[in-house]
PDB file of C-alpha atoms in Angstrom:
ATOM      1  CA  UNK A   1       1.877   6.808  15.090  1.00 87.00           C
ATOM      2  CA  UNK A   2       2.512   4.675  11.997  1.00 95.00           C
ATOM      3  CA  UNK A   3       2.188   6.526   8.692  1.00 97.00           C
ATOM      4  CA  UNK A   4       0.395   4.835   5.807  1.00 98.00           C
ATOM      5  CA  UNK A   5       0.045   5.915   2.208  1.00 98.00           C
ATOM      6  CA  UNK A   6      -2.987   4.403   0.508  1.00 98.00           C
ATOM      7  CA  UNK A   7      -2.548   4.362  -3.279  1.00 98.00           C
ATOM      8  CA  UNK A   8      -5.953   3.607  -4.813  1.00 96.00           C
ATOM      9  CA  UNK A   9      -7.431   5.121  -7.974  1.00 95.00           C
ATOM     10  CA  UNK A  10     -11.110   4.559  -7.096  1.00 94.00           C
ATOM     11  CA  UNK A  11     -12.186   7.537  -4.999  1.00 96.00           C
ATOM     12  CA  UNK A  12     -14.864   5.710  -2.985  1.00 95.00           C
ATOM     13  CA  UNK A  13     -12.528   2.813  -2.097  1.00 93.00           C
ATOM     14  CA  UNK A  14      -9.721   5.203  -1.164  1.00 96.00           C
ATOM     15  CA  UNK A  15     -11.935   7.359   1.041  1.00 97.00           C
ATOM     16  CA  UNK A  16     -13.518   4.376   2.812  1.00 95.00           C
ATOM     17  CA  UNK A  17     -10.157   2.713   3.526  1.00 96.00           C
ATOM     18  CA  UNK A  18      -8.592   5.998   4.629  1.00 97.00           C
ATOM     19  CA  UNK A  19     -11.410   6.499   7.160  1.00 97.00           C
ATOM     20  CA  UNK A  20     -10.993   2.966   8.516  1.00 96.00           C
ATOM     21  CA  UNK A  21      -7.216   3.323   8.765  1.00 97.00           C
ATOM     22  CA  UNK A  22      -7.545   6.686  10.521  1.00 98.00           C
ATOM     23  CA  UNK A  23     -10.039   5.227  13.016  1.00 97.00           C
ATOM     24  CA  UNK A  24      -7.580   2.375  13.600  1.00 96.00           C
ATOM     25  CA  UNK A  25      -5.016   4.942  14.759  1.00 96.00           C
ATOM     26  CA  UNK A  26      -2.830   5.464  11.694  1.00 97.00           C
ATOM     27  CA  UNK A  27      -1.749   8.719  10.105  1.00 98.00           C
ATOM     28  CA  UNK A  28      -3.010   8.298   6.533  1.00 98.00           C
ATOM     29  CA  UNK A  29      -2.564  10.016   3.201  1.00 98.00           C
ATOM     30  CA  UNK A  30      -4.034   9.009  -0.135  1.00 98.00           C
ATOM     31  CA  UNK A  31      -2.710   8.848  -3.677  1.00 98.00           C
ATOM     32  CA  UNK A  32      -4.872   8.468  -6.779  1.00 97.00           C
ATOM     33  CA  UNK A  33      -2.296   6.999  -9.182  1.00 97.00           C
ATOM     34  CA  UNK A  34       1.143   5.418  -9.226  1.00 97.00           C
ATOM     35  CA  UNK A  35       3.012   8.644 -10.007  1.00 97.00           C
ATOM     36  CA  UNK A  36       1.268  10.430  -7.141  1.00 97.00           C
ATOM     37  CA  UNK A  37       2.135   7.502  -4.855  1.00 98.00           C
ATOM     38  CA  UNK A  38       5.814   7.636  -5.824  1.00 97.00           C
ATOM     39  CA  UNK A  39       5.969  11.407  -5.328  1.00 97.00           C
ATOM     40  CA  UNK A  40       4.347  11.160  -1.887  1.00 97.00           C
ATOM     41  CA  UNK A  41       6.529   8.244  -0.778  1.00 97.00           C
ATOM     42  CA  UNK A  42       9.700  10.141  -1.669  1.00 96.00           C
ATOM     43  CA  UNK A  43       8.528  13.313   0.081  1.00 97.00           C
ATOM     44  CA  UNK A  44       6.635  11.922   3.107  1.00 97.00           C
ATOM     45  CA  UNK A  45       8.429   8.587   3.713  1.00 96.00           C
ATOM     46  CA  UNK A  46       5.485   6.622   5.159  1.00 97.00           C
ATOM     47  CA  UNK A  47       6.091   3.448   7.140  1.00 96.00           C
ATOM     48  CA  UNK A  48       3.874   1.396   4.831  1.00 97.00           C
ATOM     49  CA  UNK A  49       2.226   1.742   1.434  1.00 98.00           C
ATOM     50  CA  UNK A  50      -0.990  -0.022   0.508  1.00 98.00           C
ATOM     51  CA  UNK A  51      -0.449  -0.094  -3.257  1.00 97.00           C
ATOM     52  CA  UNK A  52      -3.229  -0.785  -5.729  1.00 96.00           C
ATOM     53  CA  UNK A  53      -1.617  -2.714  -8.572  1.00 94.00           C
ATOM     54  CA  UNK A  54      -3.735  -1.344 -11.456  1.00 92.00           C
ATOM     55  CA  UNK A  55      -3.726   2.447 -11.521  1.00 94.00           C
ATOM     56  CA  UNK A  56      -3.543   5.110 -14.222  1.00 92.00           C
ATOM     57  CA  UNK A  57      -0.467   7.148 -15.193  1.00 94.00           C
ATOM     58  CA  UNK A  58       1.883   4.643 -13.514  1.00 96.00           C
ATOM     59  CA  UNK A  59       0.953   1.175 -12.294  1.00 96.00           C
ATOM     60  CA  UNK A  60       1.400   0.228  -8.666  1.00 96.00           C
ATOM     61  CA  UNK A  61       4.022  -2.324  -9.693  1.00 96.00           C
ATOM     62  CA  UNK A  62       6.060   0.283 -11.576  1.00 97.00           C
ATOM     63  CA  UNK A  63       5.749   2.677  -8.628  1.00 98.00           C
ATOM     64  CA  UNK A  64       6.915  -0.076  -6.262  1.00 97.00           C
ATOM     65  CA  UNK A  65       9.934  -0.835  -8.465  1.00 97.00           C
ATOM     66  CA  UNK A  66      10.913   2.838  -8.384  1.00 97.00           C
ATOM     67  CA  UNK A  67      10.393   3.045  -4.617  1.00 97.00           C
ATOM     68  CA  UNK A  68      12.741   0.077  -4.205  1.00 97.00           C
ATOM     69  CA  UNK A  69      15.244   1.600  -6.628  1.00 96.00           C
ATOM     70  CA  UNK A  70      15.300   4.918  -4.785  1.00 95.00           C
ATOM     71  CA  UNK A  71      14.749   3.889  -1.138  1.00 95.00           C
ATOM     72  CA  UNK A  72      15.564   0.192  -0.940  1.00 92.00           C
ATOM     73  CA  UNK A  73      13.490  -1.837   1.484  1.00 90.00           C
ATOM     74  CA  UNK A  74      13.039   0.929   4.066  1.00 91.00           C
ATOM     75  CA  UNK A  75       9.294   1.239   3.390  1.00 95.00           C
ATOM     76  CA  UNK A  76       6.946  -1.745   3.479  1.00 96.00           C
ATOM     77  CA  UNK A  77       4.624  -2.198   0.496  1.00 97.00           C
ATOM     78  CA  UNK A  78       1.488  -4.339   0.493  1.00 97.00           C
ATOM     79  CA  UNK A  79       0.019  -4.891  -2.968  1.00 96.00           C
ATOM     80  CA  UNK A  80      -3.763  -4.586  -3.288  1.00 95.00           C
ATOM     81  CA  UNK A  81      -5.335  -6.282  -6.285  1.00 90.00           C
ATOM     82  CA  UNK A  82      -8.530  -7.898  -7.458  1.00 86.00           C
ATOM     83  CA  UNK A  83      -6.405 -10.488  -9.299  1.00 76.00           C
ATOM     84  CA  UNK A  84      -5.700 -13.350  -6.904  1.00 71.00           C
ATOM     85  CA  UNK A  85      -4.036 -15.689  -9.386  1.00 73.00           C
ATOM     86  CA  UNK A  86      -0.510 -16.982  -8.717  1.00 73.00           C
ATOM     87  CA  UNK A  87       0.904 -14.983 -11.649  1.00 81.00           C
ATOM     88  CA  UNK A  88      -0.417 -11.758 -10.102  1.00 85.00           C
ATOM     89  CA  UNK A  89       1.033 -12.647  -6.721  1.00 87.00           C
ATOM     90  CA  UNK A  90       4.416 -13.467  -8.265  1.00 91.00           C
ATOM     91  CA  UNK A  91       4.437 -10.210 -10.253  1.00 93.00           C
ATOM     92  CA  UNK A  92       3.832  -8.257  -7.033  1.00 94.00           C
ATOM     93  CA  UNK A  93       6.729  -9.924  -5.236  1.00 94.00           C
ATOM     94  CA  UNK A  94       9.012  -9.544  -8.268  1.00 95.00           C
ATOM     95  CA  UNK A  95       8.251  -5.803  -8.273  1.00 96.00           C
ATOM     96  CA  UNK A  96       9.370  -5.582  -4.638  1.00 96.00           C
ATOM     97  CA  UNK A  97       6.137  -5.824  -2.652  1.00 96.00           C
ATOM     98  CA  UNK A  98       6.480  -7.250   0.853  1.00 95.00           C
ATOM     99  CA  UNK A  99       2.993  -8.748   0.945  1.00 95.00           C
ATOM    100  CA  UNK A 100      -0.136  -9.253  -1.119  1.00 91.00           C
ATOM    101  CA  UNK A 101      -3.815  -8.641  -0.300  1.00 93.00           C
ATOM    102  CA  UNK A 102      -6.847  -9.131  -2.501  1.00 90.00           C
ATOM    103  CA  UNK A 103      -9.730  -6.780  -3.174  1.00 90.00           C
ATOM    104  CA  UNK A 104     -12.364  -6.373  -2.076  1.00 91.00           C
ATOM    105  CA  UNK A 105     -10.373  -5.800   1.072  1.00 91.00           C
ATOM    106  CA  UNK A 106     -10.927  -8.233   3.920  1.00 93.00           C
ATOM    107  CA  UNK A 107     -10.360  -5.793   6.794  1.00 94.00           C
ATOM    108  CA  UNK A 108      -9.318  -8.293   9.519  1.00 95.00           C
ATOM    109  CA  UNK A 109      -6.885 -10.013   7.132  1.00 94.00           C
ATOM    110  CA  UNK A 110      -5.453  -6.688   5.980  1.00 95.00           C
ATOM    111  CA  UNK A 111      -4.930  -5.541   9.573  1.00 95.00           C
ATOM    112  CA  UNK A 112      -3.242  -8.848  10.385  1.00 94.00           C
ATOM    113  CA  UNK A 113      -0.882  -8.461   7.414  1.00 94.00           C
ATOM    114  CA  UNK A 114      -0.123  -4.852   8.311  1.00 95.00           C
ATOM    115  CA  UNK A 115       0.712  -5.913  11.874  1.00 94.00           C
ATOM    116  CA  UNK A 116       3.074  -8.580  10.495  1.00 93.00           C
ATOM    117  CA  UNK A 117       4.823  -5.945   8.415  1.00 93.00           C
ATOM    118  CA  UNK A 118       5.147  -3.596  11.390  1.00 91.00           C
ATOM    119  CA  UNK A 119       6.578  -6.235  13.749  1.00 88.00           C
ATOM    120  CA  UNK A 120      10.018  -5.270  14.912  1.00 50.00           C
ATOM    121  CA  UNK A 121       9.733  -1.691  13.688  1.00 56.00           C
ATOM    122  CA  UNK A 122       9.358   1.408  15.827  1.00 43.00           C
ATOM    123  CA  UNK A 123       6.675   3.962  15.081  1.00 43.00           C
ATOM    124  CA  UNK A 124       7.726   7.191  13.449  1.00 42.00           C
TER     125      UNK A 124
END
């Protein structure tokens, strides 16, 4: 079963996405800010992180940079943001994100991107 950490500071969004991911067959944990996400990634080592870009305490981009610094590219990170402009996309990739998805989340597109990220990897 693939393990996913969902880092999202809005409780309702996090809970809704966690339910959908669980129903889709993933083992899911949630984080409410960037520091919490970093702590959980280092301890739990999920296969993929859905990382909200704008979060309190530590931004998703800063958390992603630290994940890359500490773990390299062993964990896939998909940025989630309401900002779809090219500058936002570029900032996500510069921070080390593997992919980019906009909010509100388009579920079929997100699942397609997650499947692309999982291709060639074995489940944990």
